[in-house]
Protein backbone atom coordinates (compact mmCIF):
# COMPACT_ATOMS: atom_id res chain seq x y z
CA MET A 1 65.24 103.12 148.67
CA ASP A 2 66.64 100.79 151.58
CA LYS A 3 68.78 97.94 150.86
CA LYS A 4 66.50 95.18 150.74
CA GLU A 5 64.88 97.05 148.03
CA LYS A 6 67.78 97.92 146.24
CA ARG A 7 68.94 94.03 146.36
CA LEU A 8 65.42 93.18 145.00
CA ARG A 9 65.79 95.61 142.21
CA ASP A 10 69.18 94.31 141.40
CA ARG A 11 68.11 90.69 141.28
CA LEU A 12 65.13 91.86 138.99
CA ARG A 13 67.36 93.64 136.74
CA GLU A 14 69.72 90.63 136.64
CA ALA A 15 66.93 88.21 135.58
CA ILE A 16 65.38 90.31 133.16
CA ARG A 17 68.50 91.23 131.46
CA SER A 18 69.63 87.63 131.26
CA ARG A 19 66.43 86.89 129.64
CA HIS A 20 66.95 89.77 127.19
CA TYR A 21 63.74 91.63 127.72
CA SER A 22 63.45 95.31 127.04
CA ARG A 23 64.07 98.36 129.30
CA LYS A 24 60.52 98.90 128.98
CA THR A 25 59.42 95.56 130.50
CA GLU A 26 61.97 96.08 133.16
CA LYS A 27 60.49 99.41 134.33
CA ALA A 28 57.00 98.29 134.09
CA TYR A 29 57.77 94.98 136.26
CA TRP A 30 59.66 96.95 138.88
CA TYR A 31 56.77 99.66 139.09
CA TRP A 32 54.06 96.92 139.87
CA ILE A 33 56.38 95.01 142.14
CA ARG A 34 57.18 98.24 144.34
CA TYR A 35 53.50 99.07 144.18
CA PHE A 36 52.56 95.70 145.58
CA VAL A 37 55.23 95.75 148.41
CA LEU A 38 53.94 99.67 149.60
CA PHE A 39 50.29 98.26 149.09
CA HIS A 40 51.14 95.59 151.87
CA GLY A 41 52.90 98.01 154.23
CA LYS A 42 56.40 97.59 153.01
CA ARG A 43 56.62 93.58 153.59
CA HIS A 44 59.18 91.58 151.54
CA PRO A 45 57.46 89.76 148.84
CA ALA A 46 58.91 86.55 150.20
CA GLN A 47 56.90 87.05 153.42
CA MET A 48 53.61 87.21 151.38
CA GLY A 49 51.74 84.56 148.89
CA ALA A 50 48.77 83.89 147.23
CA ALA A 51 46.69 85.54 149.56
CA GLU A 52 48.37 88.93 149.09
CA VAL A 53 48.88 88.77 145.41
CA SER A 54 44.95 88.22 145.11
CA ALA A 55 44.16 91.05 147.29
CA PHE A 56 46.21 93.46 145.28
CA LEU A 57 44.90 92.31 141.97
CA GLY A 58 41.66 92.87 143.32
CA TRP A 59 42.09 96.17 144.51
CA LEU A 60 43.54 97.09 141.20
CA ALA A 61 40.40 96.11 139.51
CA THR A 62 37.71 97.27 142.24
CA GLU A 63 39.04 100.44 143.73
CA ARG A 64 41.45 101.54 140.99
CA ALA A 65 39.41 100.37 137.99
CA VAL A 66 42.43 99.71 135.97
CA ALA A 67 42.02 97.96 132.32
CA ALA A 68 42.16 94.05 132.11
CA ALA A 69 45.42 94.47 130.22
CA THR A 70 46.77 96.69 133.16
CA GLN A 71 45.60 94.06 135.49
CA ASN A 72 47.53 91.48 133.42
CA GLN A 73 50.42 93.31 133.38
CA ALA A 74 50.66 93.65 137.30
CA LEU A 75 50.05 89.86 137.35
CA SER A 76 52.93 88.99 134.88
CA ALA A 77 55.31 91.04 137.18
CA LEU A 78 54.30 89.26 140.21
CA LEU A 79 54.60 85.84 138.47
CA PHE A 80 58.24 86.53 136.92
CA LEU A 81 59.01 88.17 140.83
CA TYR A 82 57.98 84.96 142.54
CA GLY A 83 59.08 82.25 140.00
CA VAL A 84 62.19 83.51 138.57
CA VAL A 85 63.58 86.65 140.61
CA LEU A 86 62.97 84.77 144.12
CA GLY A 87 62.56 81.18 142.92
CA VAL A 88 59.68 80.03 144.99
CA LYS A 89 57.75 77.41 143.04
CA LEU A 90 54.44 77.81 144.94
CA PRO A 91 51.33 75.56 143.89
CA TRP A 92 49.03 78.85 143.79
CA LEU A 93 51.05 80.51 141.01
CA GLY A 94 49.23 78.25 138.38
CA ASP A 95 45.80 78.85 139.94
CA LEU A 96 45.79 82.66 139.43
CA VAL A 97 43.34 83.78 136.47
CA ARG A 98 44.23 86.50 134.47
CA ALA A 99 41.48 89.04 133.42
CA GLN A 100 39.84 88.42 130.37
CA ARG A 101 40.76 91.56 128.00
CA PRO A 102 37.76 92.30 126.07
CA VAL A 103 38.01 92.63 122.15
CA ARG A 104 38.65 96.01 121.11
CA LEU A 105 38.42 97.65 117.44
CA PRO A 106 41.58 99.53 116.36
CA THR A 107 41.13 103.29 115.72
CA VAL A 108 41.37 104.05 112.09
CA LEU A 109 41.65 107.03 110.04
CA SER A 110 40.26 107.30 106.72
CA GLU A 111 42.88 108.27 103.73
CA GLY A 112 41.53 111.76 103.89
CA GLU A 113 42.26 112.30 107.68
CA VAL A 114 45.65 110.63 107.11
CA ARG A 115 46.23 113.35 104.05
CA ARG A 116 45.06 116.41 106.52
CA LEU A 117 47.43 115.06 109.33
CA LEU A 118 50.33 114.81 107.34
CA ASP A 119 49.62 118.22 105.94
CA CYS A 120 49.74 119.32 109.65
CA VAL A 121 52.45 117.45 111.00
CA PRO A 122 55.99 119.81 111.86
CA GLU A 123 58.74 119.49 109.45
CA SER A 124 60.85 118.07 112.29
CA ALA A 125 58.55 115.29 112.65
CA SER A 126 57.37 114.73 109.24
CA LEU A 127 59.49 112.15 108.00
CA MET A 128 58.99 109.92 111.11
CA VAL A 129 55.19 110.24 110.70
CA ARG A 130 54.95 109.48 107.09
CA LEU A 131 57.46 106.13 107.67
CA LEU A 132 54.83 105.46 110.55
CA TYR A 133 52.19 105.23 108.03
CA GLY A 134 53.62 104.43 104.92
CA SER A 135 55.65 101.26 106.12
CA GLY A 136 53.48 100.32 109.10
CA LEU A 137 56.04 100.65 111.80
CA ARG A 138 55.69 100.85 115.56
CA GLN A 139 56.89 103.95 117.08
CA ILE A 140 60.12 102.17 118.79
CA GLU A 141 60.81 100.19 115.51
CA CYS A 142 60.91 103.85 113.71
CA LEU A 143 62.91 105.77 116.22
CA SER A 144 65.69 102.74 116.58
CA LEU A 145 66.23 102.34 112.99
CA ARG A 146 69.74 102.39 112.22
CA VAL A 147 70.96 103.74 108.83
CA LYS A 148 72.16 100.00 107.91
CA ASP A 149 68.64 99.03 107.72
CA ILE A 150 67.50 101.18 105.08
CA ASP A 151 67.94 99.10 102.03
CA PHE A 152 67.41 101.93 99.28
CA ALA A 153 68.25 99.54 96.18
CA TYR A 154 65.31 97.08 97.17
CA ARG A 155 62.81 99.58 98.33
CA GLN A 156 62.60 97.79 101.82
CA ILE A 157 63.44 98.63 105.67
CA LEU A 158 64.59 95.77 107.71
CA VAL A 159 63.15 95.91 111.11
CA ARG A 160 65.34 94.32 113.93
CA ASP A 161 64.50 92.89 116.86
CA GLY A 162 60.91 93.95 116.77
CA LYS A 163 58.11 93.16 119.04
CA GLY A 164 59.03 89.29 120.26
CA ALA A 165 62.32 89.80 119.36
CA LYS A 166 61.48 89.18 115.74
CA ASP A 167 63.00 90.76 112.55
CA ARG A 168 61.18 91.37 109.59
CA VAL A 169 60.91 93.44 106.21
CA THR A 170 58.90 96.10 105.38
CA MET A 171 58.45 98.41 102.32
CA LEU A 172 59.84 101.56 102.04
CA PRO A 173 57.31 104.20 99.94
CA GLU A 174 58.79 105.42 96.73
CA ASN A 175 57.97 108.94 97.65
CA LEU A 176 59.93 108.64 100.79
CA VAL A 177 63.39 107.73 99.06
CA GLN A 178 64.71 111.22 98.15
CA PRO A 179 63.35 112.83 101.29
CA LEU A 180 65.11 110.00 103.31
CA GLN A 181 68.44 110.47 101.20
CA GLN A 182 68.37 113.82 101.97
CA HIS A 183 67.87 113.55 105.64
CA LEU A 184 70.59 111.18 106.00
CA GLY A 185 72.80 113.51 104.30
CA LYS A 186 72.28 116.11 107.12
CA VAL A 187 72.40 113.14 109.76
CA ARG A 188 75.89 112.34 108.36
CA LEU A 189 77.21 115.88 108.78
CA LEU A 190 76.05 115.61 112.34
CA HIS A 191 77.71 112.30 112.92
CA GLY A 192 81.20 113.87 111.54
CA ARG A 193 80.81 116.79 113.70
CA ASP A 194 80.32 114.54 116.68
CA LEU A 195 83.58 112.53 115.80
CA LYS A 196 85.51 115.86 115.31
CA ASP A 197 84.48 116.48 119.02
CA GLY A 198 85.60 113.22 120.26
CA PHE A 199 82.15 111.70 120.56
CA GLY A 200 80.02 109.97 117.67
CA GLU A 201 79.46 106.22 119.58
CA VAL A 202 76.27 104.89 119.67
CA ARG A 203 74.94 102.37 121.73
CA LEU A 204 75.08 98.82 120.22
CA PRO A 205 73.01 95.85 121.10
CA PHE A 206 73.92 92.96 123.49
CA ALA A 207 77.64 92.44 123.40
CA LEU A 208 78.49 93.65 119.95
CA ALA A 209 80.55 96.55 121.36
CA ARG A 210 83.08 94.08 122.57
CA LYS A 211 83.01 91.94 119.60
CA TYR A 212 83.25 95.11 117.40
CA PRO A 213 84.90 97.75 119.43
CA ARG A 214 84.87 100.25 116.46
CA ALA A 215 81.54 99.49 115.32
CA GLY A 216 79.75 102.00 117.61
CA ARG A 217 81.58 104.87 115.69
CA SER A 218 80.60 104.00 112.20
CA TRP A 219 78.36 105.43 109.95
CA ALA A 220 76.35 102.30 109.36
CA TRP A 221 75.24 101.98 113.10
CA GLN A 222 74.00 105.42 113.43
CA TYR A 223 70.29 105.96 113.99
CA VAL A 224 68.44 107.48 111.42
CA PHE A 225 66.54 109.81 113.56
CA PRO A 226 69.02 111.05 116.07
CA ALA A 227 68.09 112.95 119.26
CA GLY A 228 69.23 117.07 118.90
CA ASN A 229 71.70 116.50 122.15
CA ARG A 230 74.15 114.17 123.43
CA SER A 231 73.22 112.56 126.68
CA ALA A 232 74.69 110.41 129.31
CA ASP A 233 74.30 106.67 129.05
CA PRO A 234 72.49 105.57 132.47
CA GLU A 235 74.79 102.44 132.04
CA GLY A 236 78.29 103.58 132.38
CA GLY A 237 77.93 107.50 131.90
CA ALA A 238 79.35 107.63 128.34
CA MET A 239 78.08 110.41 126.53
CA ARG A 240 76.28 109.40 123.40
CA ARG A 241 73.55 110.83 120.99
CA TYR A 242 70.68 108.61 121.42
CA HIS A 243 67.45 108.64 118.91
CA VAL A 244 64.54 110.83 118.82
CA HIS A 245 62.70 110.45 122.57
CA PRO A 246 59.35 108.66 121.73
CA ASP A 247 57.42 111.50 123.81
CA THR A 248 58.49 114.14 121.43
CA LEU A 249 56.93 112.13 118.50
CA SER A 250 53.86 111.67 120.44
CA ARG A 251 53.53 115.44 121.25
CA ALA A 252 54.03 116.23 117.65
CA LEU A 253 51.40 113.83 116.29
CA ALA A 254 49.19 115.10 118.86
CA ARG A 255 49.19 118.77 118.08
CA ALA A 256 49.13 118.17 114.51
CA ALA A 257 45.96 115.81 114.83
CA LEU A 258 44.41 118.92 116.80
CA ARG A 259 45.26 121.43 114.05
CA ALA A 260 43.89 119.14 111.42
CA GLY A 261 40.52 119.00 113.40
CA ILE A 262 40.61 115.07 113.63
CA GLU A 263 38.22 113.92 116.43
CA LYS A 264 39.62 110.59 116.63
CA ARG A 265 42.33 109.71 119.09
CA VAL A 266 45.65 109.61 117.21
CA SER A 267 48.72 108.04 118.31
CA CYS A 268 51.60 106.69 116.61
CA HIS A 269 49.90 103.15 116.75
CA THR A 270 46.76 104.37 114.98
CA LEU A 271 48.87 104.97 111.75
CA ARG A 272 49.77 101.52 111.74
CA HIS A 273 46.42 100.35 112.06
CA SER A 274 45.57 102.90 109.22
CA PHE A 275 48.37 101.27 107.14
CA ALA A 276 47.10 97.88 107.69
CA THR A 277 43.28 98.68 106.90
CA HIS A 278 44.21 100.87 103.98
CA LEU A 279 46.23 98.16 102.26
CA LEU A 280 43.47 95.48 103.06
CA GLU A 281 40.77 98.26 101.27
CA ARG A 282 43.02 98.02 98.30
CA GLY A 283 42.60 94.23 97.88
CA TYR A 284 45.78 93.46 99.24
CA ASP A 285 46.19 89.80 100.51
CA ILE A 286 45.69 89.52 104.36
CA ARG A 287 48.82 87.08 104.62
CA THR A 288 50.80 89.70 102.98
CA VAL A 289 49.72 92.34 105.14
CA GLN A 290 50.43 89.88 108.05
CA GLU A 291 53.98 89.58 107.05
CA LEU A 292 54.68 93.37 106.88
CA LEU A 293 53.21 94.07 109.87
CA GLY A 294 55.02 91.29 111.51
CA HIS A 295 52.00 89.33 113.20
CA SER A 296 52.86 85.82 114.43
CA ASP A 297 49.19 84.89 113.99
CA VAL A 298 46.82 85.82 110.99
CA SER A 299 44.04 86.02 113.68
CA THR A 300 45.86 89.16 114.67
CA THR A 301 45.45 90.68 111.17
CA MET A 302 41.83 89.84 110.89
CA ILE A 303 40.74 92.26 113.35
CA TYR A 304 41.52 95.02 110.55
CA THR A 305 38.77 93.59 108.25
CA HIS A 306 36.33 94.41 111.07
CA VAL A 307 36.80 98.14 110.17
CA MET A 308 37.26 98.40 106.72
CA ASN A 309 35.74 101.26 104.61
CA LYS A 310 32.36 99.23 104.09
CA GLY A 311 30.31 100.55 106.76
CA ALA A 312 28.74 97.68 109.37
CA ARG A 313 29.93 94.53 107.32
CA ALA A 314 28.48 96.31 103.95
CA VAL A 315 24.78 95.80 105.25
CA LYS A 316 22.51 98.44 104.28
CA SER A 317 20.63 99.98 107.06
CA PRO A 318 16.56 99.71 106.42
CA LEU A 319 16.37 103.17 107.23
CA ASP A 320 18.30 104.01 104.11
CA ARG A 321 16.03 101.52 102.18
CA LEU A 322 12.88 103.75 103.24
CA ALA A 323 14.46 106.68 101.54
CA GLU A 324 14.45 104.97 98.16
CA PRO A 325 11.74 105.43 95.72
CA ARG A 326 9.27 102.07 95.63
CA ALA A 327 8.92 100.81 92.09
CA GLY A 328 5.10 100.69 92.56
CA TYR A 329 4.76 104.29 93.60
CA ARG A 330 6.82 105.33 90.64
CA LEU A 331 4.08 102.96 88.50
CA GLU A 332 1.20 104.76 90.06
CA GLN A 333 2.44 108.06 89.60
CA ALA A 334 3.00 107.56 85.85
CA ALA A 335 -0.40 106.02 85.23
């Protein structure tokens, strides 16, 4: 990485973190900015403009055949680069058109498929997978849960800083209360060993580490699903125990789906889709489901009404009607 590229990345990092964007956003934006620079022969973005941006986005769509969502992510990264990082106020920024994202119906498992899937999940991932389905959590929301976020008295989970930097409350399934308490007992013993070894401090969000210097070692702030090993913090190098890696959970779920014989594409988000659909099928109000999922707009939640267990809008196929015995035919036979 040359000095110019390093300086550009440092400026991007500063702009991203000053706006409290996630690390995933920072990583994705840098990927597309670097891709854009390499595509144009390592020219500096300040030396390029609308023609180069349009050429890059067009190449992604025609030659790389990326999805509309991927093309829009690349566009967002470049808009952020020019408008925020470089501070270039160019008139063509507003003229760039985002690709139209097609409406996709989510993949939903039936209750029977969910039951088979849960039976095949390994014990190490079982509690996490059950929380994904039983509480409608996103993968990162589940993995980043802290001990203080579990409210056993009210049977609820407080999701902190979820998608869109929003907090919300969702349900804690009754049949997960005892397993979760037993799990936390084991995690507390692990935390005690870490403290005894001179570790046991977790990373705190924002500036809480400066405001409450000892909070990172407290039990309340520990991850509910800690990683098996300690690792060096990329910022500062301190040895800490992070939460379970997302890939670890995804791989366990994929293997369970294979063993369960489920031919649908199953991901952690599939369980969230199934959670919402099954609640609606059981007659719960769509506004309630919207709040549990944390959707800003009820129209986002409405997508699940199209995949409920009622066939194609509960319409009966004319082919099925042909198989029904005709009343007139039965009368003729009787005569």
